[in-house]
Short mmCIF file of C-alpha atoms and ligand atoms in Angstrom, two decimals:
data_model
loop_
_atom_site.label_atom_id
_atom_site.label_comp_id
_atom_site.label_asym_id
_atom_site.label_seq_id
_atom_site.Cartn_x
_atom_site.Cartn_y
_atom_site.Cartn_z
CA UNK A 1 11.25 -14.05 13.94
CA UNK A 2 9.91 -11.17 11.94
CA UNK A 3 10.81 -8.02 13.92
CA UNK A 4 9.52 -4.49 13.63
CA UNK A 5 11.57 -1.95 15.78
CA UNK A 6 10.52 1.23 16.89
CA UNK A 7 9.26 1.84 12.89
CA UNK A 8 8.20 5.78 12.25
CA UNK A 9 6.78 7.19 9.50
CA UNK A 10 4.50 10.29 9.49
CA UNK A 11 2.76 12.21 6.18
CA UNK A 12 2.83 16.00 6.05
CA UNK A 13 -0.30 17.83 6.77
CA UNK A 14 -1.71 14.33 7.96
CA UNK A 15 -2.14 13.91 11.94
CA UNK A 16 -1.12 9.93 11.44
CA UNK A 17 2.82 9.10 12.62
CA UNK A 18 3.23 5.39 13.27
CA UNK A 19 5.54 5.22 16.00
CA UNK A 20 5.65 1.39 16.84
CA UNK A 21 7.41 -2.01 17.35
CA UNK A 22 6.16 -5.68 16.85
CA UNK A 23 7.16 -8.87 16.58
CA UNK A 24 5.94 -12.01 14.80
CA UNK A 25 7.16 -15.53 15.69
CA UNK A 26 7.19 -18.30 12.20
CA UNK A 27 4.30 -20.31 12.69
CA UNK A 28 1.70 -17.29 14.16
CA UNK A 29 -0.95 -15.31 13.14
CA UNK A 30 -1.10 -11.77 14.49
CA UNK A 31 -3.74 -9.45 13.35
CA UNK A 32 -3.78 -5.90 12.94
CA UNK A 33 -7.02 -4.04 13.13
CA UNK A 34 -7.91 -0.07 12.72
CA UNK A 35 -9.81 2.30 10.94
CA UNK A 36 -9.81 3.19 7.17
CA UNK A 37 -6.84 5.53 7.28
CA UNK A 38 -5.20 4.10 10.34
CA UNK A 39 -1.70 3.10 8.24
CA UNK A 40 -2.60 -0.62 8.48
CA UNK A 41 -1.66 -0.52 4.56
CA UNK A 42 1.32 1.73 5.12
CA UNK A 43 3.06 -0.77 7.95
CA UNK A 44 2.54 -4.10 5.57
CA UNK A 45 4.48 -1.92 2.66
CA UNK A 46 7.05 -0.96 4.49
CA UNK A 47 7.53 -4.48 6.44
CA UNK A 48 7.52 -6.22 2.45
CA UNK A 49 9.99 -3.32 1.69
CA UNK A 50 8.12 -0.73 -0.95
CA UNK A 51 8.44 1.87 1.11
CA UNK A 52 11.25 2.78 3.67
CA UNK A 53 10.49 3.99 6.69
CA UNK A 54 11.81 7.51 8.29
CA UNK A 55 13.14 5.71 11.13
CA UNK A 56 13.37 2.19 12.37
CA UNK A 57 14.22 -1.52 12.00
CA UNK A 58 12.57 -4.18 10.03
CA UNK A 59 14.36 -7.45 11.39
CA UNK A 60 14.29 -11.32 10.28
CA UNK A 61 16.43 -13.36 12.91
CA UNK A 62 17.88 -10.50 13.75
CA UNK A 63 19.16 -9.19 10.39
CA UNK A 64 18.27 -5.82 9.56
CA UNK A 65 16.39 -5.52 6.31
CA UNK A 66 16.17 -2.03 5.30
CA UNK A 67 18.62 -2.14 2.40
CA UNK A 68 17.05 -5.35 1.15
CA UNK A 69 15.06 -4.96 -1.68
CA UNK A 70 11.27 -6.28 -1.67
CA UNK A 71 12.28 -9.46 -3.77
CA UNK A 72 14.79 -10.69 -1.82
CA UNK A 73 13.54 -10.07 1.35
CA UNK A 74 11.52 -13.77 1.06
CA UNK A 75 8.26 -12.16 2.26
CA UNK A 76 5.12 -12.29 0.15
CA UNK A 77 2.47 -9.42 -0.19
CA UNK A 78 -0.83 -10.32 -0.93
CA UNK A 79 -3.81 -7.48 -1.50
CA UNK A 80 -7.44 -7.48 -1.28
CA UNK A 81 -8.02 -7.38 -4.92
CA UNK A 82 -5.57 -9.97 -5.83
CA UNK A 83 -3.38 -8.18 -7.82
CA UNK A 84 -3.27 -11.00 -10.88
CA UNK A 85 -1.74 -10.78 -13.91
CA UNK A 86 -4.60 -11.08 -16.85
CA UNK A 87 -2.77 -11.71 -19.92
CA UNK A 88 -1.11 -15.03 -17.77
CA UNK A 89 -3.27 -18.10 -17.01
CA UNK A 90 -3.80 -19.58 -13.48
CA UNK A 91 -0.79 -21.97 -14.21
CA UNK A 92 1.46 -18.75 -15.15
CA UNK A 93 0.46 -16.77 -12.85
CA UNK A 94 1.55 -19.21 -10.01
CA UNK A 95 4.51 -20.06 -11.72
CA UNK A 96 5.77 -16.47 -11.34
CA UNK A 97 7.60 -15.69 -8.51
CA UNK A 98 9.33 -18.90 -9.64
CA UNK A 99 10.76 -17.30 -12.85
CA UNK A 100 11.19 -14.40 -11.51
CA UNK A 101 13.82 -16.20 -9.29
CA UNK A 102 15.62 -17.40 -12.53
CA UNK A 103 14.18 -21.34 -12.51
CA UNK A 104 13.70 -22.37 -15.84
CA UNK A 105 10.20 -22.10 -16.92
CA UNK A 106 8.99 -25.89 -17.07
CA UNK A 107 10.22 -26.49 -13.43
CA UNK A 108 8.35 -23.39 -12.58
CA UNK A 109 4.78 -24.51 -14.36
CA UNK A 110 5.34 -28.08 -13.47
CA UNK A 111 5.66 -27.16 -9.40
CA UNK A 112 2.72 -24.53 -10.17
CA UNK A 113 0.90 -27.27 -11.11
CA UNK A 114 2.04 -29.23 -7.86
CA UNK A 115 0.60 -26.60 -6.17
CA UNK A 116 -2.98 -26.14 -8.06
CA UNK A 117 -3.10 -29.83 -8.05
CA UNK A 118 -3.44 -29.10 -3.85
CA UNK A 119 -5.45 -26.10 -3.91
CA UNK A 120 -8.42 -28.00 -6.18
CA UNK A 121 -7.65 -25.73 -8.85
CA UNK A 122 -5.18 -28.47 -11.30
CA UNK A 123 -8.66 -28.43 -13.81
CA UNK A 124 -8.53 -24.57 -14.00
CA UNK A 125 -4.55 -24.58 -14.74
CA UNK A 126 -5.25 -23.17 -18.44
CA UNK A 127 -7.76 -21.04 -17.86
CA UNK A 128 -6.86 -17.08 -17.76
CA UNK A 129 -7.61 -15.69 -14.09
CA UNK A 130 -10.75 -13.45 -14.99
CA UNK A 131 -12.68 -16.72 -16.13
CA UNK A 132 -12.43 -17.75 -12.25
CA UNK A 133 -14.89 -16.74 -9.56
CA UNK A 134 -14.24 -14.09 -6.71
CA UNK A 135 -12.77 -17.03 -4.27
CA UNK A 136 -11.30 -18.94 -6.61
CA UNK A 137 -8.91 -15.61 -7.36
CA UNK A 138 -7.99 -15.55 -4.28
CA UNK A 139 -7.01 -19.04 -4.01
CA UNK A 140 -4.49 -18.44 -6.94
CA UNK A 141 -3.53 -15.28 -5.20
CA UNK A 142 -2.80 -17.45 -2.07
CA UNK A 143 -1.19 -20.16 -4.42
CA UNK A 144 1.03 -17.35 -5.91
CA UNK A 145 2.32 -16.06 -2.64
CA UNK A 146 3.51 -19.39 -1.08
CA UNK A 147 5.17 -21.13 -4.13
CA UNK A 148 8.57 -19.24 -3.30
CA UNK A 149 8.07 -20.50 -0.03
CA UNK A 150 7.88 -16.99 1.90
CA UNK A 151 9.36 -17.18 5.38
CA UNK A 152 6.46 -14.32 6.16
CA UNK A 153 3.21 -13.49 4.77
CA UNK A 154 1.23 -10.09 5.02
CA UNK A 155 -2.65 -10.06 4.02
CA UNK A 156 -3.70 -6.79 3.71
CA UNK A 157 -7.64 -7.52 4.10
CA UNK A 158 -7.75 -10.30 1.37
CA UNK A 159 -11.20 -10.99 1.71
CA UNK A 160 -12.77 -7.58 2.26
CA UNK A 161 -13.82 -7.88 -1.87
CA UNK A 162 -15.65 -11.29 -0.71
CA UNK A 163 -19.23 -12.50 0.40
CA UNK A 164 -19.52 -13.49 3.69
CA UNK A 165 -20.03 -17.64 2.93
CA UNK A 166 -16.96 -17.43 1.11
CA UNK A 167 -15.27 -15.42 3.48
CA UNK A 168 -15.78 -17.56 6.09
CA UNK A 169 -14.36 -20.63 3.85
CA UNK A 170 -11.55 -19.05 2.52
CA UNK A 171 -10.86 -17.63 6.21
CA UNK A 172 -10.52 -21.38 7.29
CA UNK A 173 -8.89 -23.03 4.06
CA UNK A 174 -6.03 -19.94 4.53
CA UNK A 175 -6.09 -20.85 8.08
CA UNK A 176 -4.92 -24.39 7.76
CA UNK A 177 -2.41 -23.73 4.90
CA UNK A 178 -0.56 -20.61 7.01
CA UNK A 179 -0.34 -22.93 9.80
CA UNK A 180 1.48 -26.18 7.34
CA UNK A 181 3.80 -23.41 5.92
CA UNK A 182 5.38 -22.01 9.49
CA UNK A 183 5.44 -18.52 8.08
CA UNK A 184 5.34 -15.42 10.24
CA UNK A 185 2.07 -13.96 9.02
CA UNK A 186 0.47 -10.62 9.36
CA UNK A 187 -3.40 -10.36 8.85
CA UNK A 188 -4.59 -6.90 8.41
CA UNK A 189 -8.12 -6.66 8.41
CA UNK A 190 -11.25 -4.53 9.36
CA UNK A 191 -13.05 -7.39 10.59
CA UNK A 192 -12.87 -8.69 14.16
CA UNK A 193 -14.40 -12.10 13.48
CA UNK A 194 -11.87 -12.78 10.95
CA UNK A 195 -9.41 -11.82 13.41
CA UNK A 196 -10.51 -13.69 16.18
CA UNK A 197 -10.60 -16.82 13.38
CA UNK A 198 -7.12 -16.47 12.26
CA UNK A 199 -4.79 -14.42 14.44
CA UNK A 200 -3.39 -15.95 18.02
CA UNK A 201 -2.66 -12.37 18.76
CA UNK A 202 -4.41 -8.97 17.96
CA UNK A 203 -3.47 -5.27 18.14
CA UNK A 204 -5.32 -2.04 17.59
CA UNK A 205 -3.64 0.56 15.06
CA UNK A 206 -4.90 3.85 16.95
CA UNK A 207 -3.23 6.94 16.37
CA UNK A 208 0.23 5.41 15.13
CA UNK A 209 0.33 3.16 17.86
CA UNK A 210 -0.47 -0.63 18.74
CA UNK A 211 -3.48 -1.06 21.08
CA UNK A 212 -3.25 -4.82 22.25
CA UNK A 213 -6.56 -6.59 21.72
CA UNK A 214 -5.91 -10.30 22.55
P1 LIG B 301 -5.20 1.98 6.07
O1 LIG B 301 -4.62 0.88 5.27
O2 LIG B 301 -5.24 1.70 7.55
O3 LIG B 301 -6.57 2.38 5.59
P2 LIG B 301 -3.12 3.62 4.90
O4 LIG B 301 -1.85 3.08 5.38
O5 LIG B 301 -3.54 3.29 3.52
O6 LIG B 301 -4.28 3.27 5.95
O7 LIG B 301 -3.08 5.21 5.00
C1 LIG B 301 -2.84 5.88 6.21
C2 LIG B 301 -2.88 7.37 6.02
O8 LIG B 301 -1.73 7.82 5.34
C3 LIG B 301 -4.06 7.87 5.19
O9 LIG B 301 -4.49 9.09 5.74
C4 LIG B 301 -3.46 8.05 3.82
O10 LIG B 301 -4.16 9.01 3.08
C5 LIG B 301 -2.06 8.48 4.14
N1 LIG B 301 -1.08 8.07 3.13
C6 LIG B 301 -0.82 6.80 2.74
N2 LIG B 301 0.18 6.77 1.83
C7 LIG B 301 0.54 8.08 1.63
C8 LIG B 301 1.52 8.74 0.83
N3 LIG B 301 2.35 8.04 0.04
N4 LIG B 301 1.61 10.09 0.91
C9 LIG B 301 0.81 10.79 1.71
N5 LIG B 301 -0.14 10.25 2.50
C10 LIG B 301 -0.28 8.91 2.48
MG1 LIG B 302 -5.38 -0.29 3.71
#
């Protein structure tokens, strides 16, 4: 359980202070909607541990987190505009998070490959990421945040840079794989409909506070 406790964190000269708890089970979906500006971006850093809150608790079963560094808390970040490294191909860019945990490099590429193999991406494997299309970006994206196996997820609005076909596709496809992985996952987004797609549960982010939606 993914655990947010009575978080705080206010800008000076801004009127936003989130002042909030939440709490994810493994296995759900809970969205979190708001205006531009709302801190929607600012909770999802400091629940993947970029940014430390002023004041309160970011839990997993119980264990606080706060001193845990973003790597080893076993949550992955994904952003709307991917984030991919250019100089790597799809293959190495999977691989990463692999590596980065010390597994020697041909294990790495060879479960990458696993992985690409299931996303319909294996022919792509060579190919450097800014050959792919919009969508299929974000698949590696996706691909890239589960291959450590991430006991939580946070999407901050990862198909805002998408047209609304794909959207919908990708909203489904994501969907189905959150659901095989049992990961905690927060979905921030501006869109209801993508929401009300993916999330079980919903929440408002209104002046530094959670508004329950659904
Ligand atoms: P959202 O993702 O909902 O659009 P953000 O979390 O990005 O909102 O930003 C919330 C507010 O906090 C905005 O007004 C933004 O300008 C401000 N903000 C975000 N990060 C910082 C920072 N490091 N220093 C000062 N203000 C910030
Ligand atoms: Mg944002």
């Amino acid at each position: 359980m993914l655990e947010l406790d009575q978080i705080t964190q206010h800008y000076a000269g801004r009127p936003l202070a989130l002042s909030l708890s939440l709490r994810v089970a493994p296995g759900d979906t809970v969205a979190l909607l708001g205006a531009s500006g709302s801190g929607k971006s600012t909770l999802l850093k400091i629940v993947a541990g970029l940014q430390v809150p002023e004041a309160g608790r970011v839990l997993w079963a119980g264990e606080d987190l706060v001193a845990v560094p973003p790597e080893r808390r076993g949550f992955a970040l994904m952003f709307q505009d991917f984030a991919l490294f250019p100089h790597l191909d799809v293959r190495d860019n999977v691989a990463f998070g692999l590596i980065e945990q010390r597994l020697p490099k041909a294990q790495a590429r060879e479960q990458a490959e696993a992985l690409l193999q299931r996303f319909g991406l294996a022919a792509q494997a060579r190919q450097k990421v800014w050959t792919l299309s919009g969508g299929e970006q974000q698949r590696v994206a996706l691909a890239r945040a589960l291959i450590t196996r991430p006991r939580a997820l946070l999407l901050d609005e990862p198909f805002s840079a998408l047209d609304a076909d794909l959207r919908a596709q990708l909203r489904e496809e994501f969907s189905r794989r959150i659901a095989e992985s049992n990961m905690a996952c927060v979905l921030v987004t501006h869109d209801e409909t993508e929401a009300r797609a993916m999330a079980r549960h919903a929440w408002r982010l209104r002046e530094g506070r959670l508004v329950a939606l659904w």
